[in-house]
Amino acid sequence: FEMPGLLLDTLNGQQGDRRPIWLMRQAGRYLPEYRALRESKGGFLELVYDSAAAAEITLQPVRRFGFDGAILFSDILIVPHALGQDLAFLAGEGPRLSPPVTPDLLDRLEPDHSRFEPIYETVRRTRADLPEGVTMLGFAGSPWTVATYMVQGEGSRDQAATRLLATRDPGGFSAIMERIVAVTIDYLAGQVAAGAEAVQLFDSWAGTLSPSQFERWVIGPTAAIVSG
């Protein structure tokens, strides 16, 4: 770490002698130390909500490879979980959210924003133990991608159910997106308050949208989050 704060400096537009390095999904199953910790702790969601374990997982690749940024170990579906959907990760099948969200159901969900607290504690713990000059990175899912899971109740190849809802009931779908945007602003602000030095949005499923849909359901909500 010969240049303290290299990643943060680069994000602020300063050119250094080398490019900062960090990887999407930086912490995870490719690391034997991660696999050992997960085996001792149980399922994926249990790890995410165990702040001490999640901080350790966030730090593992930094220790091993000397990355310039530490990306918070968490999941984009913490937002719908906090909005009131039940969340489970099934072995070999991936995440399941229930009940699948419709515009009519949205207001009947019971939000529990206390689910963010363990994530904030992970940020605090990680930030306290990071080597000097390593940037603490927080994240959330981009609203379109989060919505695809909320509406479908699970991942899908083409996000057909969500695209159909957005086409047939754009007003109702807008209400879902607005709720996700508002909670995501609060969630990312909480990460910053806990010690995240930069935050990012992951949008995994924007590739199935037309240009006009991309403007409405990706660019618009992202701009709203940045503004917020």
PDB file of N, CA and C in Angstrom, residues 120-191:
ATOM      1  N   TYR A 120     -24.459  -2.328   9.231  1.00  0.00           N
ATOM      2  CA  TYR A 120     -23.698  -1.154   9.663  1.00  0.00           C
ATOM      3  C   TYR A 120     -22.583  -1.554  10.628  1.00  0.00           C
ATOM      4  N   GLU A 121     -22.876  -2.506  11.509  1.00  0.00           N
ATOM      5  CA  GLU A 121     -21.850  -2.955  12.450  1.00  0.00           C
ATOM      6  C   GLU A 121     -20.711  -3.659  11.717  1.00  0.00           C
ATOM      7  N   THR A 122     -21.021  -4.386  10.653  1.00  0.00           N
ATOM      8  CA  THR A 122     -19.971  -4.985   9.827  1.00  0.00           C
ATOM      9  C   THR A 122     -19.064  -3.906   9.256  1.00  0.00           C
ATOM     10  N   VAL A 123     -19.666  -2.814   8.763  1.00  0.00           N
ATOM     11  CA  VAL A 123     -18.866  -1.708   8.221  1.00  0.00           C
ATOM     12  C   VAL A 123     -17.966  -1.126   9.299  1.00  0.00           C
ATOM     13  N   ARG A 124     -18.515  -0.889  10.478  1.00  0.00           N
ATOM     14  CA  ARG A 124     -17.723  -0.308  11.566  1.00  0.00           C
ATOM     15  C   ARG A 124     -16.554  -1.218  11.947  1.00  0.00           C
ATOM     16  N   ARG A 125     -16.826  -2.503  12.083  1.00  0.00           N
ATOM     17  CA  ARG A 125     -15.779  -3.442  12.472  1.00  0.00           C
ATOM     18  C   ARG A 125     -14.684  -3.534  11.403  1.00  0.00           C
ATOM     19  N   THR A 126     -15.121  -3.595  10.152  1.00  0.00           N
ATOM     20  CA  THR A 126     -14.144  -3.715   9.072  1.00  0.00           C
ATOM     21  C   THR A 126     -13.289  -2.470   8.969  1.00  0.00           C
ATOM     22  N   ARG A 127     -13.930  -1.320   9.003  1.00  0.00           N
ATOM     23  CA  ARG A 127     -13.202  -0.057   8.875  1.00  0.00           C
ATOM     24  C   ARG A 127     -12.137   0.069   9.971  1.00  0.00           C
ATOM     25  N   ALA A 128     -12.492  -0.381  11.165  1.00  0.00           N
ATOM     26  CA  ALA A 128     -11.550  -0.272  12.289  1.00  0.00           C
ATOM     27  C   ALA A 128     -10.319  -1.149  12.096  1.00  0.00           C
ATOM     28  N   ASP A 129     -10.455  -2.243  11.344  1.00  0.00           N
ATOM     29  CA  ASP A 129      -9.352  -3.194  11.204  1.00  0.00           C
ATOM     30  C   ASP A 129      -8.645  -3.121   9.856  1.00  0.00           C
ATOM     31  N   LEU A 130      -9.062  -2.217   8.978  1.00  0.00           N
ATOM     32  CA  LEU A 130      -8.446  -2.129   7.659  1.00  0.00           C
ATOM     33  C   LEU A 130      -7.030  -1.565   7.740  1.00  0.00           C
ATOM     34  N   PRO A 131      -6.122  -2.071   6.911  1.00  0.00           N
ATOM     35  CA  PRO A 131      -4.794  -1.446   6.824  1.00  0.00           C
ATOM     36  C   PRO A 131      -4.915  -0.007   6.323  1.00  0.00           C
ATOM     37  N   GLU A 132      -3.953   0.805   6.674  1.00  0.00           N
ATOM     38  CA  GLU A 132      -3.962   2.197   6.237  1.00  0.00           C
ATOM     39  C   GLU A 132      -3.971   2.276   4.709  1.00  0.00           C
ATOM     40  N   GLY A 133      -4.832   3.136   4.189  1.00  0.00           N
ATOM     41  CA  GLY A 133      -4.881   3.359   2.760  1.00  0.00           C
ATOM     42  C   GLY A 133      -5.837   2.467   2.000  1.00  0.00           C
ATOM     43  N   VAL A 134      -6.441   1.473   2.659  1.00  0.00           N
ATOM     44  CA  VAL A 134      -7.416   0.614   1.996  1.00  0.00           C
ATOM     45  C   VAL A 134      -8.802   1.229   2.158  1.00  0.00           C
ATOM     46  N   THR A 135      -9.495   1.417   1.044  1.00  0.00           N
ATOM     47  CA  THR A 135     -10.789   2.088   1.044  1.00  0.00           C
ATOM     48  C   THR A 135     -11.900   1.119   1.421  1.00  0.00           C
ATOM     49  N   MET A 136     -12.780   1.555   2.313  1.00  0.00           N
ATOM     50  CA  MET A 136     -13.954   0.765   2.705  1.00  0.00           C
ATOM     51  C   MET A 136     -15.091   1.063   1.743  1.00  0.00           C
ATOM     52  N   LEU A 137     -15.528   0.037   1.013  1.00  0.00           N
ATOM     53  CA  LEU A 137     -16.573   0.185   0.008  1.00  0.00           C
ATOM     54  C   LEU A 137     -17.867  -0.473   0.481  1.00  0.00           C
ATOM     55  N   GLY A 138     -18.940   0.298   0.502  1.00  0.00           N
ATOM     56  CA  GLY A 138     -20.263  -0.256   0.754  1.00  0.00           C
ATOM     57  C   GLY A 138     -21.003  -0.454  -0.558  1.00  0.00           C
ATOM     58  N   PHE A 139     -22.186  -1.042  -0.493  1.00  0.00           N
ATOM     59  CA  PHE A 139     -22.950  -1.235  -1.728  1.00  0.00           C
ATOM     60  C   PHE A 139     -24.411  -1.522  -1.428  1.00  0.00           C
ATOM     61  N   ALA A 140     -25.197  -1.409  -2.473  1.00  0.00           N
ATOM     62  CA  ALA A 140     -26.586  -1.864  -2.479  1.00  0.00           C
ATOM     63  C   ALA A 140     -26.909  -2.319  -3.891  1.00  0.00           C
ATOM     64  N   GLY A 141     -28.006  -3.028  -4.043  1.00  0.00           N
ATOM     65  CA  GLY A 141     -28.462  -3.387  -5.374  1.00  0.00           C
ATOM     66  C   GLY A 141     -29.135  -2.199  -6.033  1.00  0.00           C
ATOM     67  N   SER A 142     -28.974  -2.084  -7.331  1.00  0.00           N
ATOM     68  CA  SER A 142     -29.706  -1.061  -8.065  1.00  0.00           C
ATOM     69  C   SER A 142     -31.201  -1.409  -8.043  1.00  0.00           C
ATOM     70  N   PRO A 143     -32.077  -0.405  -7.977  1.00  0.00           N
ATOM     71  CA  PRO A 143     -33.509  -0.687  -7.803  1.00  0.00           C
ATOM     72  C   PRO A 143     -34.102  -1.639  -8.830  1.00  0.00           C
ATOM     73  N   TRP A 144     -33.702  -1.538 -10.110  1.00  0.00           N
ATOM     74  CA  TRP A 144     -34.274  -2.453 -11.093  1.00  0.00           C
ATOM     75  C   TRP A 144     -33.950  -3.905 -10.743  1.00  0.00           C
ATOM     76  N   THR A 145     -32.703  -4.191 -10.449  1.00  0.00           N
ATOM     77  CA  THR A 145     -32.319  -5.564 -10.133  1.00  0.00           C
ATOM     78  C   THR A 145     -32.997  -6.043  -8.859  1.00  0.00           C
ATOM     79  N   VAL A 146     -33.057  -5.208  -7.831  1.00  0.00           N
ATOM     80  CA  VAL A 146     -33.748  -5.582  -6.597  1.00  0.00           C
ATOM     81  C   VAL A 146     -35.224  -5.874  -6.889  1.00  0.00           C
ATOM     82  N   ALA A 147     -35.840  -5.038  -7.725  1.00  0.00           N
ATOM     83  CA  ALA A 147     -37.254  -5.234  -8.061  1.00  0.00           C
ATOM     84  C   ALA A 147     -37.487  -6.558  -8.770  1.00  0.00           C
ATOM     85  N   THR A 148     -36.547  -6.979  -9.628  1.00  0.00           N
ATOM     86  CA  THR A 148     -36.760  -8.244 -10.335  1.00  0.00           C
ATOM     87  C   THR A 148     -36.865  -9.412  -9.361  1.00  0.00           C
ATOM     88  N   TYR A 149     -36.077  -9.383  -8.303  1.00  0.00           N
ATOM     89  CA  TYR A 149     -36.184 -10.434  -7.289  1.00  0.00           C
ATOM     90  C   TYR A 149     -37.461 -10.292  -6.468  1.00  0.00           C
ATOM     91  N   MET A 150     -37.835  -9.078  -6.136  1.00  0.00           N
ATOM     92  CA  MET A 150     -39.025  -8.863  -5.320  1.00  0.00           C
ATOM     93  C   MET A 150     -40.293  -9.306  -6.041  1.00  0.00           C
ATOM     94  N   VAL A 151     -40.378  -9.019  -7.323  1.00  0.00           N
ATOM     95  CA  VAL A 151     -41.586  -9.349  -8.094  1.00  0.00           C
ATOM     96  C   VAL A 151     -41.628 -10.834  -8.441  1.00  0.00           C
ATOM     97  N   GLN A 152     -40.501 -11.386  -8.865  1.00  0.00           N
ATOM     98  CA  GLN A 152     -40.438 -12.797  -9.256  1.00  0.00           C
ATOM     99  C   GLN A 152     -40.395 -13.710  -8.038  1.00  0.00           C
ATOM    100  N   GLY A 153     -39.829 -13.207  -6.943  1.00  0.00           N
ATOM    101  CA  GLY A 153     -39.648 -14.045  -5.761  1.00  0.00           C
ATOM    102  C   GLY A 153     -38.373 -14.860  -5.795  1.00  0.00           C
ATOM    103  N   GLU A 154     -37.632 -14.747  -6.897  1.00  0.00           N
ATOM    104  CA  GLU A 154     -36.387 -15.479  -7.069  1.00  0.00           C
ATOM    105  C   GLU A 154     -35.679 -14.923  -8.295  1.00  0.00           C
ATOM    106  N   GLY A 155     -34.480 -15.410  -8.556  1.00  0.00           N
ATOM    107  CA  GLY A 155     -33.790 -15.017  -9.769  1.00  0.00           C
ATOM    108  C   GLY A 155     -34.426 -15.654 -10.994  1.00  0.00           C
ATOM    109  N   SER A 156     -34.206 -15.059 -12.161  1.00  0.00           N
ATOM    110  CA  SER A 156     -34.756 -15.597 -13.403  1.00  0.00           C
ATOM    111  C   SER A 156     -33.822 -15.256 -14.556  1.00  0.00           C
ATOM    112  N   ARG A 157     -33.952 -15.992 -15.646  1.00  0.00           N
ATOM    113  CA  ARG A 157     -33.072 -15.786 -16.788  1.00  0.00           C
ATOM    114  C   ARG A 157     -33.382 -14.504 -17.545  1.00  0.00           C
ATOM    115  N   ASP A 158     -34.671 -14.169 -17.637  1.00  0.00           N
ATOM    116  CA  ASP A 158     -35.060 -13.043 -18.507  1.00  0.00           C
ATOM    117  C   ASP A 158     -35.871 -11.977 -17.793  1.00  0.00           C
ATOM    118  N   GLN A 159     -36.103 -12.134 -16.477  1.00  0.00           N
ATOM    119  CA  GLN A 159     -36.849 -11.148 -15.695  1.00  0.00           C
ATOM    120  C   GLN A 159     -38.229 -10.854 -16.303  1.00  0.00           C
ATOM    121  N   ALA A 160     -38.838 -11.881 -16.890  1.00  0.00           N
ATOM    122  CA  ALA A 160     -40.071 -11.690 -17.656  1.00  0.00           C
ATOM    123  C   ALA A 160     -41.206 -11.144 -16.792  1.00  0.00           C
ATOM    124  N   ALA A 161     -41.367 -11.678 -15.587  1.00  0.00           N
ATOM    125  CA  ALA A 161     -42.478 -11.247 -14.744  1.00  0.00           C
ATOM    126  C   ALA A 161     -42.369  -9.760 -14.398  1.00  0.00           C
ATOM    127  N   THR A 162     -41.167  -9.310 -14.144  1.00  0.00           N
ATOM    128  CA  THR A 162     -40.967  -7.908 -13.778  1.00  0.00           C
ATOM    129  C   THR A 162     -41.149  -7.001 -14.977  1.00  0.00           C
ATOM    130  N   ARG A 163     -40.613  -7.397 -16.118  1.00  0.00           N
ATOM    131  CA  ARG A 163     -40.785  -6.583 -17.323  1.00  0.00           C
ATOM    132  C   ARG A 163     -42.258  -6.507 -17.725  1.00  0.00           C
ATOM    133  N   LEU A 164     -42.990  -7.617 -17.527  1.00  0.00           N
ATOM    134  CA  LEU A 164     -44.425  -7.623 -17.846  1.00  0.00           C
ATOM    135  C   LEU A 164     -45.185  -6.679 -16.921  1.00  0.00           C
ATOM    136  N   LEU A 165     -44.883  -6.724 -15.632  1.00  0.00           N
ATOM    137  CA  LEU A 165     -45.534  -5.815 -14.687  1.00  0.00           C
ATOM    138  C   LEU A 165     -45.222  -4.364 -15.022  1.00  0.00           C
ATOM    139  N   ALA A 166     -43.964  -4.072 -15.333  1.00  0.00           N
ATOM    140  CA  ALA A 166     -43.587  -2.692 -15.656  1.00  0.00           C
ATOM    141  C   ALA A 166     -44.291  -2.194 -16.910  1.00  0.00           C
ATOM    142  N   THR A 167     -44.592  -3.105 -17.846  1.00  0.00           N
ATOM    143  CA  THR A 167     -45.275  -2.725 -19.082  1.00  0.00           C
ATOM    144  C   THR A 167     -46.770  -2.578 -18.871  1.00  0.00           C
ATOM    145  N   ARG A 168     -47.373  -3.519 -18.146  1.00  0.00           N
ATOM    146  CA  ARG A 168     -48.826  -3.516 -17.962  1.00  0.00           C
ATOM    147  C   ARG A 168     -49.292  -2.505 -16.927  1.00  0.00           C
ATOM    148  N   ASP A 169     -48.485  -2.283 -15.897  1.00  0.00           N
ATOM    149  CA  ASP A 169     -48.885  -1.391 -14.805  1.00  0.00           C
ATOM    150  C   ASP A 169     -47.699  -0.505 -14.426  1.00  0.00           C
ATOM    151  N   PRO A 170     -47.323   0.420 -15.312  1.00  0.00           N
ATOM    152  CA  PRO A 170     -46.142   1.252 -15.013  1.00  0.00           C
ATOM    153  C   PRO A 170     -46.317   2.092 -13.753  1.00  0.00           C
ATOM    154  N   GLY A 171     -47.538   2.512 -13.458  1.00  0.00           N
ATOM    155  CA  GLY A 171     -47.767   3.288 -12.244  1.00  0.00           C
ATOM    156  C   GLY A 171     -47.545   2.462 -11.000  1.00  0.00           C
ATOM    157  N   GLY A 172     -48.082   1.247 -10.998  1.00  0.00           N
ATOM    158  CA  GLY A 172     -47.886   0.363  -9.852  1.00  0.00           C
ATOM    159  C   GLY A 172     -46.436  -0.036  -9.689  1.00  0.00           C
ATOM    160  N   PHE A 173     -45.769  -0.306 -10.809  1.00  0.00           N
ATOM    161  CA  PHE A 173     -44.366  -0.674 -10.727  1.00  0.00           C
ATOM    162  C   PHE A 173     -43.523   0.509 -10.259  1.00  0.00           C
ATOM    163  N   SER A 174     -43.903   1.715 -10.677  1.00  0.00           N
ATOM    164  CA  SER A 174     -43.199   2.912 -10.196  1.00  0.00           C
ATOM    165  C   SER A 174     -43.265   3.014  -8.680  1.00  0.00           C
ATOM    166  N   ALA A 175     -44.403   2.648  -8.100  1.00  0.00           N
ATOM    167  CA  ALA A 175     -44.539   2.702  -6.646  1.00  0.00           C
ATOM    168  C   ALA A 175     -43.559   1.746  -5.973  1.00  0.00           C
ATOM    169  N   ILE A 176     -43.399   0.560  -6.556  1.00  0.00           N
ATOM    170  CA  ILE A 176     -42.421  -0.391  -6.021  1.00  0.00           C
ATOM    171  C   ILE A 176     -41.018   0.182  -6.116  1.00  0.00           C
ATOM    172  N   MET A 177     -40.692   0.730  -7.276  1.00  0.00           N
ATOM    173  CA  MET A 177     -39.361   1.292  -7.477  1.00  0.00           C
ATOM    174  C   MET A 177     -39.096   2.469  -6.538  1.00  0.00           C
ATOM    175  N   GLU A 178     -40.088   3.323  -6.359  1.00  0.00           N
ATOM    176  CA  GLU A 178     -39.913   4.476  -5.464  1.00  0.00           C
ATOM    177  C   GLU A 178     -39.648   4.030  -4.034  1.00  0.00           C
ATOM    178  N   ARG A 179     -40.309   2.952  -3.606  1.00  0.00           N
ATOM    179  CA  ARG A 179     -40.076   2.438  -2.257  1.00  0.00           C
ATOM    180  C   ARG A 179     -38.648   1.905  -2.139  1.00  0.00           C
ATOM    181  N   ILE A 180     -38.200   1.194  -3.152  1.00  0.00           N
ATOM    182  CA  ILE A 180     -36.835   0.674  -3.131  1.00  0.00           C
ATOM    183  C   ILE A 180     -35.826   1.824  -3.109  1.00  0.00           C
ATOM    184  N   VAL A 181     -36.056   2.843  -3.929  1.00  0.00           N
ATOM    185  CA  VAL A 181     -35.147   3.993  -3.987  1.00  0.00           C
ATOM    186  C   VAL A 181     -35.037   4.655  -2.618  1.00  0.00           C
ATOM    187  N   ALA A 182     -36.182   4.922  -1.986  1.00  0.00           N
ATOM    188  CA  ALA A 182     -36.177   5.623  -0.703  1.00  0.00           C
ATOM    189  C   ALA A 182     -35.415   4.841   0.361  1.00  0.00           C
ATOM    190  N   VAL A 183     -35.653   3.534   0.429  1.00  0.00           N
ATOM    191  CA  VAL A 183     -34.993   2.712   1.436  1.00  0.00           C
ATOM    192  C   VAL A 183     -33.506   2.565   1.120  1.00  0.00           C
ATOM    193  N   THR A 184     -33.169   2.487  -0.176  1.00  0.00           N
ATOM    194  CA  THR A 184     -31.763   2.359  -0.559  1.00  0.00           C
ATOM    195  C   THR A 184     -30.971   3.604  -0.197  1.00  0.00           C
ATOM    196  N   ILE A 185     -31.585   4.777  -0.361  1.00  0.00           N
ATOM    197  CA  ILE A 185     -30.918   6.017   0.057  1.00  0.00           C
ATOM    198  C   ILE A 185     -30.602   5.965   1.553  1.00  0.00           C
ATOM    199  N   ASP A 186     -31.577   5.576   2.353  1.00  0.00           N
ATOM    200  CA  ASP A 186     -31.354   5.476   3.794  1.00  0.00           C
ATOM    201  C   ASP A 186     -30.279   4.439   4.119  1.00  0.00           C
ATOM    202  N   TYR A 187     -30.338   3.319   3.421  1.00  0.00           N
ATOM    203  CA  TYR A 187     -29.409   2.221   3.676  1.00  0.00           C
ATOM    204  C   TYR A 187     -27.967   2.624   3.350  1.00  0.00           C
ATOM    205  N   LEU A 188     -27.759   3.243   2.205  1.00  0.00           N
ATOM    206  CA  LEU A 188     -26.411   3.667   1.835  1.00  0.00           C
ATOM    207  C   LEU A 188     -25.915   4.800   2.726  1.00  0.00           C
ATOM    208  N   ALA A 189     -26.812   5.708   3.090  1.00  0.00           N
ATOM    209  CA  ALA A 189     -26.424   6.776   4.013  1.00  0.00           C
ATOM    210  C   ALA A 189     -25.980   6.186   5.355  1.00  0.00           C
ATOM    211  N   GLY A 190     -26.668   5.131   5.788  1.00  0.00           N
ATOM    212  CA  GLY A 190     -26.278   4.462   7.028  1.00  0.00           C
ATOM    213  C   GLY A 190     -24.916   3.799   6.917  1.00  0.00           C
ATOM    214  N   GLN A 191     -24.632   3.229   5.753  1.00  0.00           N
ATOM    215  CA  GLN A 191     -23.304   2.644   5.548  1.00  0.00           C
ATOM    216  C   GLN A 191     -22.217   3.722   5.602  1.00  0.00           C
TER     217      GLN A 191
END
